[in-house]
mmCIF file of C-alpha atoms in Angstrom:
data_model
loop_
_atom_site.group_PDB
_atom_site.id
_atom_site.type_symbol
_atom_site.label_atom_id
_atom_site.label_comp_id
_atom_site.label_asym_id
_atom_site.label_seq_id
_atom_site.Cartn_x
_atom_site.Cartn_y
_atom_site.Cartn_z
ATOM 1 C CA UNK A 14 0.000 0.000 0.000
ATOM 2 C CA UNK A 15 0.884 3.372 -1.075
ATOM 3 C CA UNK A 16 0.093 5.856 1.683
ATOM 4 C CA UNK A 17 2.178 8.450 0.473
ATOM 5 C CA UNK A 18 1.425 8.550 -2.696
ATOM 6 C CA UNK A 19 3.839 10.489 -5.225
ATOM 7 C CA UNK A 20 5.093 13.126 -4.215
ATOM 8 C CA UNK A 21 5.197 16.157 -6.641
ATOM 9 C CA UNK A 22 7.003 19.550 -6.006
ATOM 10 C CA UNK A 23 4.836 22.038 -7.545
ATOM 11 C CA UNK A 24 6.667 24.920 -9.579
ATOM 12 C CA UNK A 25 5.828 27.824 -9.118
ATOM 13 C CA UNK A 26 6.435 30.617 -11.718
ATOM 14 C CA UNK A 27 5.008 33.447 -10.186
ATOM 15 C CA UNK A 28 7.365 35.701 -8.207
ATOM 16 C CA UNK A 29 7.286 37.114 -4.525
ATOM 17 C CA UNK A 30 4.144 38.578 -3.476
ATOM 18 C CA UNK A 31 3.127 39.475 -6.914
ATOM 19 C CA UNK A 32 1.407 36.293 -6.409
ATOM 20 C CA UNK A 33 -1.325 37.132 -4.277
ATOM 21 C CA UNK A 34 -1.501 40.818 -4.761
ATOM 22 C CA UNK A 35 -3.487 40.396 -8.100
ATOM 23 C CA UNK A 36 -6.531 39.462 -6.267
ATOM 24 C CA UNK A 37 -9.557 41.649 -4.911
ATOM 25 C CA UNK A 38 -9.242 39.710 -1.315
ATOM 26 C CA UNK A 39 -6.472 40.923 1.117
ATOM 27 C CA UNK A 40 -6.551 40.147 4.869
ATOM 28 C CA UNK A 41 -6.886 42.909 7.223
ATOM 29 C CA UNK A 42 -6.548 42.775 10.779
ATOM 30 C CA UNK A 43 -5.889 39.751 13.045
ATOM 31 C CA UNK A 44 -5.281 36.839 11.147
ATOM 32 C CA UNK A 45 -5.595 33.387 13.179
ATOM 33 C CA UNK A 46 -4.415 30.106 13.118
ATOM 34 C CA UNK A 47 -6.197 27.461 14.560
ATOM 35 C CA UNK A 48 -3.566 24.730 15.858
ATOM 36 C CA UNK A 49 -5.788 21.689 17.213
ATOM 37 C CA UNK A 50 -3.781 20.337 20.087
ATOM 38 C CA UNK A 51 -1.961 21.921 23.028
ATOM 39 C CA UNK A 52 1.427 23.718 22.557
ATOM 40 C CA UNK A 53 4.363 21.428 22.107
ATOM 41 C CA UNK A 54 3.098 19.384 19.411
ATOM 42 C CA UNK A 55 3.206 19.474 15.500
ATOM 43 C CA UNK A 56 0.323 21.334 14.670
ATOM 44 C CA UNK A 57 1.186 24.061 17.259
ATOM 45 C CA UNK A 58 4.642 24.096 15.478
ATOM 46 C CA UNK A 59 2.992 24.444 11.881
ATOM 47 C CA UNK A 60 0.957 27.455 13.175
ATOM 48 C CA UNK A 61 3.692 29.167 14.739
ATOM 49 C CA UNK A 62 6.302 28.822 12.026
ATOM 50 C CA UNK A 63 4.332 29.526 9.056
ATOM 51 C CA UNK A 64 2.995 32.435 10.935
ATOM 52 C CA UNK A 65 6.146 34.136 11.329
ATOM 53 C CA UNK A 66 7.141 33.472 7.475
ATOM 54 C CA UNK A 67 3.702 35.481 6.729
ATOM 55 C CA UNK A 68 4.631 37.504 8.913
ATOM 56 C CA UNK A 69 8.274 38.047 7.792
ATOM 57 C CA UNK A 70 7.286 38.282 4.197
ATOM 58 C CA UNK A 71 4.662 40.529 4.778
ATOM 59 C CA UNK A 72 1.830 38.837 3.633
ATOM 60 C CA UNK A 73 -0.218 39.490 6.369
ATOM 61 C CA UNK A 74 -1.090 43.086 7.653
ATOM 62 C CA UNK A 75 -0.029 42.126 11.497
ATOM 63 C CA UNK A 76 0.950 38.945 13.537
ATOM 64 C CA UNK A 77 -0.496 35.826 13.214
ATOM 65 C CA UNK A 78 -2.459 34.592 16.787
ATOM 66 C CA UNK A 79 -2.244 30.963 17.378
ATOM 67 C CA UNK A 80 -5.169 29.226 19.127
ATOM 68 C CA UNK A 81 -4.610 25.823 20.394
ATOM 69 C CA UNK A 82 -7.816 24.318 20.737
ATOM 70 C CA UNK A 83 -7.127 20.414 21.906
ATOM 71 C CA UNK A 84 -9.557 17.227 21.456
ATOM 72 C CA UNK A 85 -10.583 14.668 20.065
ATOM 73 C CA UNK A 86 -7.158 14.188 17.866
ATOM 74 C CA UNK A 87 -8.357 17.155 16.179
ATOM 75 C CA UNK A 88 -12.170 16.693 16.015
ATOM 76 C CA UNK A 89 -12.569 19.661 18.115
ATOM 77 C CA UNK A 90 -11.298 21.835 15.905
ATOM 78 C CA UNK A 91 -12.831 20.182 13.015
ATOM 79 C CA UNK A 92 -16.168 20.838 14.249
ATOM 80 C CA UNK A 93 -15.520 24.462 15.494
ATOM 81 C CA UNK A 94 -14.888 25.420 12.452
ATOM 82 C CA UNK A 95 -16.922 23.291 9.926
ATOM 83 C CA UNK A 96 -19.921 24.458 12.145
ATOM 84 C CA UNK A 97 -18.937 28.166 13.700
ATOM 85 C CA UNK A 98 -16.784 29.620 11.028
ATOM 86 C CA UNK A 99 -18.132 29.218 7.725
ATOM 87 C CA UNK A 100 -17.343 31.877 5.930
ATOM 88 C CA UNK A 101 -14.524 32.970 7.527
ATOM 89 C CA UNK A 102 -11.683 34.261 5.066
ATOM 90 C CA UNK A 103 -9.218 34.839 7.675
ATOM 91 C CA UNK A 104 -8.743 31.589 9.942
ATOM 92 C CA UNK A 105 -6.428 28.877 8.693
ATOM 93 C CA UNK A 106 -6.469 25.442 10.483
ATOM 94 C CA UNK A 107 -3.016 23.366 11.082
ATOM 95 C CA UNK A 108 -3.333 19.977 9.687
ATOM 96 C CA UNK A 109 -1.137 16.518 8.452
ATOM 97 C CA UNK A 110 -1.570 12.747 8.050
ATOM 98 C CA UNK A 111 -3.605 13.036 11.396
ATOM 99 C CA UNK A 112 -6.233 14.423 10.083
ATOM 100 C CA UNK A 113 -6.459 12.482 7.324
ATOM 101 C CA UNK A 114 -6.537 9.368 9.333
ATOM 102 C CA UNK A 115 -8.990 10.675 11.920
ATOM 103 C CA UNK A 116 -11.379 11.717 8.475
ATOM 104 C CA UNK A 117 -10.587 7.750 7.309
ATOM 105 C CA UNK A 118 -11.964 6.244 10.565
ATOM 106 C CA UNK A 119 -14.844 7.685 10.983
ATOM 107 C CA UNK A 120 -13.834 9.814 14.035
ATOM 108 C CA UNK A 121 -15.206 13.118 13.350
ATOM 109 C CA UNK A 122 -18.866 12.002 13.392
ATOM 110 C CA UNK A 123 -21.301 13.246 10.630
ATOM 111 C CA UNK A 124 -18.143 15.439 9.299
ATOM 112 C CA UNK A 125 -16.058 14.739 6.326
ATOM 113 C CA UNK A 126 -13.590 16.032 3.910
ATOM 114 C CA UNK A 127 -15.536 17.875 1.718
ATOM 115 C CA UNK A 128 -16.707 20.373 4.371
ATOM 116 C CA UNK A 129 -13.831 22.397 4.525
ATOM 117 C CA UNK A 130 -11.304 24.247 1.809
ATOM 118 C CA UNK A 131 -7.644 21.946 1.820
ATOM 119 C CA UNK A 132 -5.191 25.343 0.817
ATOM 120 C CA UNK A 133 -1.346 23.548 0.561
ATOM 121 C CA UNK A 134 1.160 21.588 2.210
ATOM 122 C CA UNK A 135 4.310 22.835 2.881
ATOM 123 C CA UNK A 136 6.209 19.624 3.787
ATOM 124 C CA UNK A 137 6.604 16.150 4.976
ATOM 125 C CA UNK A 138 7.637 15.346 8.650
ATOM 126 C CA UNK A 139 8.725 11.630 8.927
ATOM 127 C CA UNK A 140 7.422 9.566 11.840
ATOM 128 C CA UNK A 141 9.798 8.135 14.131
ATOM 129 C CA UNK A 142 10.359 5.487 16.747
ATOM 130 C CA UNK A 143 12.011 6.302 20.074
ATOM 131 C CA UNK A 144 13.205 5.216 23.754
ATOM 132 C CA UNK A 145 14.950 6.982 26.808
ATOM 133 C CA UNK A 146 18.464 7.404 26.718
ATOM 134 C CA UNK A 147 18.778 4.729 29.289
ATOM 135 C CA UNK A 148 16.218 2.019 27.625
ATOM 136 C CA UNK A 149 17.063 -1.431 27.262
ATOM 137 C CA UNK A 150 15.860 -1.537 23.553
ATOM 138 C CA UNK A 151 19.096 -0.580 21.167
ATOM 139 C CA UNK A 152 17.279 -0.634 18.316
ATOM 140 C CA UNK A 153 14.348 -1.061 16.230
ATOM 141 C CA UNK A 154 14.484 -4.932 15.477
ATOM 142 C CA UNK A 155 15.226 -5.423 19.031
ATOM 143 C CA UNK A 156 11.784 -3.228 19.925
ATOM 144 C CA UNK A 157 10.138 -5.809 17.406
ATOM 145 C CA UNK A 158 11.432 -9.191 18.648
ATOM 146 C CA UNK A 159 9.918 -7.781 22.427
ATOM 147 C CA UNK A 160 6.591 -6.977 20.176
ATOM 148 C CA UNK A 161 6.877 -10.552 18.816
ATOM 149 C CA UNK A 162 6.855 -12.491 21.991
ATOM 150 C CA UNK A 163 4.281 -10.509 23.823
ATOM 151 C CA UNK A 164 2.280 -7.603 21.583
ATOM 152 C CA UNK A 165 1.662 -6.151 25.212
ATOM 153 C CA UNK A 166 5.461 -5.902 26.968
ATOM 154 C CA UNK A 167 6.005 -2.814 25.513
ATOM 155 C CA UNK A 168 3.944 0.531 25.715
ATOM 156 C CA UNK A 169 3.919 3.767 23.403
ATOM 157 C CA UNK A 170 3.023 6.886 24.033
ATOM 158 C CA UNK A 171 2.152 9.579 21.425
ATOM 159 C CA UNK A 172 0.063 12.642 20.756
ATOM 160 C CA UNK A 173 -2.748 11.407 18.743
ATOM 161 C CA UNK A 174 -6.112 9.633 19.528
ATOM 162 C CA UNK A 175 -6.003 5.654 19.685
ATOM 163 C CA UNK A 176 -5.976 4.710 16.361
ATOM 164 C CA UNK A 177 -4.348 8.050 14.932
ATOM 165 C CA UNK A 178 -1.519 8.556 13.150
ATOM 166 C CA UNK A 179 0.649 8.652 15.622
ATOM 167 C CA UNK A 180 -0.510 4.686 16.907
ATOM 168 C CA UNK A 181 -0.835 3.694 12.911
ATOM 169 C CA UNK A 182 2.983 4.054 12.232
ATOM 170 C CA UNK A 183 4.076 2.342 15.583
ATOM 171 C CA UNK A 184 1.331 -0.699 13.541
ATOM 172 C CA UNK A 185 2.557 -0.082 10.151
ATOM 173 C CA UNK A 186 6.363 -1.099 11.447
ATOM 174 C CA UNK A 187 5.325 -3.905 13.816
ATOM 175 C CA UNK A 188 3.008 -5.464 10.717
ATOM 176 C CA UNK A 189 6.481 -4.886 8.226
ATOM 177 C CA UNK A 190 8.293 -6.505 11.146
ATOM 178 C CA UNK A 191 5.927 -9.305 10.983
ATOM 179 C CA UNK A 192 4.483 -9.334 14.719
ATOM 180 C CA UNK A 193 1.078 -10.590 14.911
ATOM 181 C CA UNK A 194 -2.130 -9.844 16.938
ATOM 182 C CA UNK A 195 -1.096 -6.064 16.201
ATOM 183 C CA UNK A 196 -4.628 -4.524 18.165
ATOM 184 C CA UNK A 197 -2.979 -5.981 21.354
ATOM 185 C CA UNK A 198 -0.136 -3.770 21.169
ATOM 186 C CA UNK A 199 -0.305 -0.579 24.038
ATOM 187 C CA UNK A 200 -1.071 2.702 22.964
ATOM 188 C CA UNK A 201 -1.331 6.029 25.160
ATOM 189 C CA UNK A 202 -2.756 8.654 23.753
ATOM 190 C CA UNK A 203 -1.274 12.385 25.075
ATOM 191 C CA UNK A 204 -2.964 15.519 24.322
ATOM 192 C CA UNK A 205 0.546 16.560 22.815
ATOM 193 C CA UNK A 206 3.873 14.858 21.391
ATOM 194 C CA UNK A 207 5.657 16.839 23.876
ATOM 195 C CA UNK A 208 3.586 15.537 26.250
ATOM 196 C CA UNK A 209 4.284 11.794 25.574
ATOM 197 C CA UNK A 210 7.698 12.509 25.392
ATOM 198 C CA UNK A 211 7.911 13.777 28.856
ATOM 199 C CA UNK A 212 6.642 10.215 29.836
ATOM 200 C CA UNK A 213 8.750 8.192 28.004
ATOM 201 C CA UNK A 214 11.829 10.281 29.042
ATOM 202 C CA UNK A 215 10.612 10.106 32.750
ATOM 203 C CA UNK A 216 10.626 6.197 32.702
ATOM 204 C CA UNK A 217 6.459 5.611 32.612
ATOM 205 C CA UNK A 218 6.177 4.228 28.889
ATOM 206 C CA UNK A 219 8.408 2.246 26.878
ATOM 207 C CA UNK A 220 8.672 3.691 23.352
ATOM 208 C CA UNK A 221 7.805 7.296 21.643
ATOM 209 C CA UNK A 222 5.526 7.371 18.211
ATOM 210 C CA UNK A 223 5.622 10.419 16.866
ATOM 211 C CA UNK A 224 7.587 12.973 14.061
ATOM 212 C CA UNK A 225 11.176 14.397 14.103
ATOM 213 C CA UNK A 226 10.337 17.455 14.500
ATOM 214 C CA UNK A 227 8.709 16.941 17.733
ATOM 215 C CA UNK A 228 11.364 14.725 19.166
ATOM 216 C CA UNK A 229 14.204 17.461 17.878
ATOM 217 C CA UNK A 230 14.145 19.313 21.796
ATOM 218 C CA UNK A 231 14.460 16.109 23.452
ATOM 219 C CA UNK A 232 17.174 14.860 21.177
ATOM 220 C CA UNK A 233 19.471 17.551 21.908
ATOM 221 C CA UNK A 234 19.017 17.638 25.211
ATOM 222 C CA UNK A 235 20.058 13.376 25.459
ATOM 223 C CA UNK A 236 16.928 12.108 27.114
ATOM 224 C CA UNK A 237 15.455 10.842 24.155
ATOM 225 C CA UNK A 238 17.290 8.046 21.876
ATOM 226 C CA UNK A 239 15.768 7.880 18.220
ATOM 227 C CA UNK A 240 15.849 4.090 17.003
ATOM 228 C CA UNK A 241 14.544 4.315 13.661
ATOM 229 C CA UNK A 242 12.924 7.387 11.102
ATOM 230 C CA UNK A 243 10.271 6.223 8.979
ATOM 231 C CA UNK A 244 11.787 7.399 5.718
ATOM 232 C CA UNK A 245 12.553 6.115 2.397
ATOM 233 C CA UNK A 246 16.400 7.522 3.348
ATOM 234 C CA UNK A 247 18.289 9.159 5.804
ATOM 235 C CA UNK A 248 17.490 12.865 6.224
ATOM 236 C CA UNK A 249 19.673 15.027 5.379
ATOM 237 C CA UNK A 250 21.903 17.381 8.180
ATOM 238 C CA UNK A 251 22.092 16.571 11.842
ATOM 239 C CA UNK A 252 19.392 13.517 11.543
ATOM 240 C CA UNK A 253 21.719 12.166 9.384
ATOM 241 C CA UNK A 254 22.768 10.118 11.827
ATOM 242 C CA UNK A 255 19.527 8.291 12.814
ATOM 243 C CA UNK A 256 19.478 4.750 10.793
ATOM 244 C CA UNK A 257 15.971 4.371 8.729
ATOM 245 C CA UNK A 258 13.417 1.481 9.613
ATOM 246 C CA UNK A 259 14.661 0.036 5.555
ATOM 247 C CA UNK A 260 18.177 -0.060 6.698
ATOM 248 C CA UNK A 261 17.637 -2.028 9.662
ATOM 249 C CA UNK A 262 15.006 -4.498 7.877
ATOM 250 C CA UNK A 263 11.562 -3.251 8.602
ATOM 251 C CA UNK A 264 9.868 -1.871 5.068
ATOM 252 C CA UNK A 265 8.399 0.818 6.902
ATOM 253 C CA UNK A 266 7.535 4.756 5.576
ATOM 254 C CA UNK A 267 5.451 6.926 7.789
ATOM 255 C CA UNK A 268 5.291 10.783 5.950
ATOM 256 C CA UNK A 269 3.402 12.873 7.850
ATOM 257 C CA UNK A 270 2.734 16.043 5.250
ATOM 258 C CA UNK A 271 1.986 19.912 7.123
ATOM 259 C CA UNK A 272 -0.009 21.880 5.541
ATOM 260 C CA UNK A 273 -3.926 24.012 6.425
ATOM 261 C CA UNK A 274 -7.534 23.442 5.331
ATOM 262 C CA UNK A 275 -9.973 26.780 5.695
ATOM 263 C CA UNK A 276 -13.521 27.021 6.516
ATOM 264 C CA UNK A 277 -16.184 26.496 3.288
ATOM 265 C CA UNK A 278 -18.065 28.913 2.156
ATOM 266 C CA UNK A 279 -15.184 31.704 2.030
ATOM 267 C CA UNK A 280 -14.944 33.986 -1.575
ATOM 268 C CA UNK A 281 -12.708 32.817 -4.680
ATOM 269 C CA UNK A 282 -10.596 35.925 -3.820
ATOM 270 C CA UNK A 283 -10.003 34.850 -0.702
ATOM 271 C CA UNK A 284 -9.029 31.241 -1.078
ATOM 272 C CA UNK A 285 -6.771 31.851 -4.257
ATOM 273 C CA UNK A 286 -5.005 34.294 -1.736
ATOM 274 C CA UNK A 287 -4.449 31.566 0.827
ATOM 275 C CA UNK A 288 -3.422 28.855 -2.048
ATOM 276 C CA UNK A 289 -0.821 31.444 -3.334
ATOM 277 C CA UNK A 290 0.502 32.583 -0.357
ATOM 278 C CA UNK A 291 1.296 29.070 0.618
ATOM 279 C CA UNK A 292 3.237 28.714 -2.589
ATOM 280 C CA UNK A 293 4.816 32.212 -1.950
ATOM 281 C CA UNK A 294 6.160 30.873 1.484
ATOM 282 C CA UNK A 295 7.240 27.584 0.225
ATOM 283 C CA UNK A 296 9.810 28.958 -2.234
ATOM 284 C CA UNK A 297 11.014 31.496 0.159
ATOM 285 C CA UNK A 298 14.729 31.288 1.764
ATOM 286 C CA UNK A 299 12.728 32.175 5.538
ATOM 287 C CA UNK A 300 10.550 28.833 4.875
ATOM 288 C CA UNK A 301 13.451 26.638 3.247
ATOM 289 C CA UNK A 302 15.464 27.348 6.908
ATOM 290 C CA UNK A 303 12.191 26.481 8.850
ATOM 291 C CA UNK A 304 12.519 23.123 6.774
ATOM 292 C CA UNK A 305 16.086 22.326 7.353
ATOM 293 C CA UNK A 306 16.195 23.380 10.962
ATOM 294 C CA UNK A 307 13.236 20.964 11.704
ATOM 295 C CA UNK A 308 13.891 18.303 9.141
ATOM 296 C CA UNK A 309 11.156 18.832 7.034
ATOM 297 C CA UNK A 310 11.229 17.288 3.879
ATOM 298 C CA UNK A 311 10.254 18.603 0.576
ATOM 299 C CA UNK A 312 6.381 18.623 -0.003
ATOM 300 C CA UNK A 313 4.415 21.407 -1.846
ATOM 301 C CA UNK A 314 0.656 20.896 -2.996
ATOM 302 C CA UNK A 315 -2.135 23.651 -3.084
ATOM 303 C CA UNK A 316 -5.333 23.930 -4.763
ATOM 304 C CA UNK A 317 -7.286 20.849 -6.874
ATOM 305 C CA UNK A 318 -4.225 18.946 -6.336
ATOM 306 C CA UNK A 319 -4.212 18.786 -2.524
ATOM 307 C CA UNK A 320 -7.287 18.342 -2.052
ATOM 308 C CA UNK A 321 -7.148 15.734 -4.686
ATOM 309 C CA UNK A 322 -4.407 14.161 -3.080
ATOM 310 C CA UNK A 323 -6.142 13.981 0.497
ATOM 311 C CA UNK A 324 -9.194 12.412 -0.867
ATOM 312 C CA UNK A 325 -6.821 9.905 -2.187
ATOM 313 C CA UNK A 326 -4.706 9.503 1.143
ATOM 314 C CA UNK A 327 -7.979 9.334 2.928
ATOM 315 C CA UNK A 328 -8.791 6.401 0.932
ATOM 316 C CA UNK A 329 -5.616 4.690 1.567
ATOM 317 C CA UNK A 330 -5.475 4.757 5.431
ATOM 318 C CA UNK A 331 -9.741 3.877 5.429
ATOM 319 C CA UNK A 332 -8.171 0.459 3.950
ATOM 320 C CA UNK A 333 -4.687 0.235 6.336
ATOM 321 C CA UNK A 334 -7.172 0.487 9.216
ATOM 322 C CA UNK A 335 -8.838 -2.187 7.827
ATOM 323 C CA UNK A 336 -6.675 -4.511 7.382
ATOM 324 C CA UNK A 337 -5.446 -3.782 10.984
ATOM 325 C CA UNK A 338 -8.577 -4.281 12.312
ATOM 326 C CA UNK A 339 -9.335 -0.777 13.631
ATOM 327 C CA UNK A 340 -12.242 -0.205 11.532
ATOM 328 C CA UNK A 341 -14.623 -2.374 10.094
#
């Protein structure tokens, strides 16, 4: 299966903000952006950084307010603003795989994808697999072989809902490493990744599920120990280091694309301002540093194409979770 499907790097051929000044819709005033989880995590990370590009290239008229509304592995946030926002041309909402997934199982009841406007995505954030400094696990086919003789002897922690992303690529890797009776495994769900970090660093769960840019703090601090990125190759920089789940024998990829859906219902104007500006910041030198300092890889898609591409993706996880048995 396919989940990522191929990746395309969009051109784009218009220059600076040229690109969205053509249009009759320009924000004015406060501009938000709805991250939905705590601080700490990766959509509270997407908000803040792309805010200050906006902000830095001057494509909005004043700062950029985060609002971290938490629950439900995003379905909080999903409802607030299919149901309270309509309309509005000035909100953007954080989202990734996560959503996806959640949209796949189900989870935001009576809600789907086609209630909200998918703008771009301005990268790909690769899952990874981690343990305290101190664990007794050196790496990931050692983790595995525990999973193998009991699916239960060893717990994860990560920030989304049971059954998210977060707990799919911790199932994706043990089904590649061949362990069996995969619903068994233990998953903790935190509101956060930094959150479930602090756990697993503290010595009250086994194993970390989450992205690298999450696990970046913790990693330079020594408390947390990064077994395996779920990659197609190493990244590039200073996570060059950490070995891929393919190099040590478990076929597993877990891209976990950033990127922002609107409410419906806002103008033309106003969405082909949104869908340009995230191509403005993607080909800017301020967003290429957000990408290398975080190890983001490359990942650009706005307009038909995204939202193509989540329908797609959507599609793909419905039948991972399936053959899981998550879902039905």
């Amino acid at each position: 299966m396919n989940l990522k499907r191929p990746v395309q790097l969009v051109a784009i051929s218009m220059l600076a903000t040229t690109a969205v000044t053509a249009f009759a819709f320009e924000p004015e005033g406060k501009v938000e952006c709805l991250a939905p989880a705590d601080p700490g995590g990766g959509w509270d990370f997407t908000c803040r950084s792309v805010g200050q590009v906006l902000q830095d290239l001057e494509l909005v008229p004043g700062n950029v307010q985060t609002i971290n509304m938490a629950g439900a592995g995003g379905g909080v946030a999903y409802a607030h603003t299919v149901s309270k926002r309509g309309g509005d041309d000035q909100l953007l909402v954080a989202a990734s795989t996560a959503t996806t997934t959640r949209l796949a199982q189900g989870q935001f009841p009576g809600m789907s994808a086609d209630m909200v406007n998918w703008i771009g995505a301005l990268g790909a954030d690769y899952g990874v697999i981690a343990v305290a400094d101190d664990s007794e696990y050196d790496d990931l086919p050692a983790l595995m072989e525990a999973l193998s003789e009991d699916p239960r002897s060893v717990k994860f922690a990560g920030g989304s809902a049971k059954g998210g992303w977060d707990h799919l690529k911790v199932l994706i890797a043990a089904q590649a490493a061949g362990v069996e009776n995969l619903p068994r495994i233990a998953y903790l769900s935190y509101n956060n990744g930094g959150e479930a970090m602090t756990q697993v660093v503290g010595g009250h769960v086994d194993a970390f599920t989450g992205d690298i840019s999450e696990a970046q703090g913790f990693m330079e601090s020594g408390d947390l120990r990064v077994l395996a990125v779920l990659s197609e190759e190493r990244l590039p920089g200073e996570f060059g280091d950490i070995p891929t789940a393919r190099e040590q024998g478990i076929d597993a990829l877990g891209p976990n694309w950033r990127g922002f859906y609107m409410p419906a219902d806002i103008s033309e104007d106003a969405k082909q301002y949104w869908v340009d500006a995230m191509d403005t910041i993607y080909e800017s030198q301020e967003w290429k540093d957000v990408m290398t300092n975080n190890g983001l890889m490359p990942f650009h898609m706005s307009a038909g194409e995204f939202e193509t591409f989540v329908t797609d993706q959507i599609d793909d996880i419905e039948k991972l979770s399936q053959d899981i048995g998550l879902i039905q």
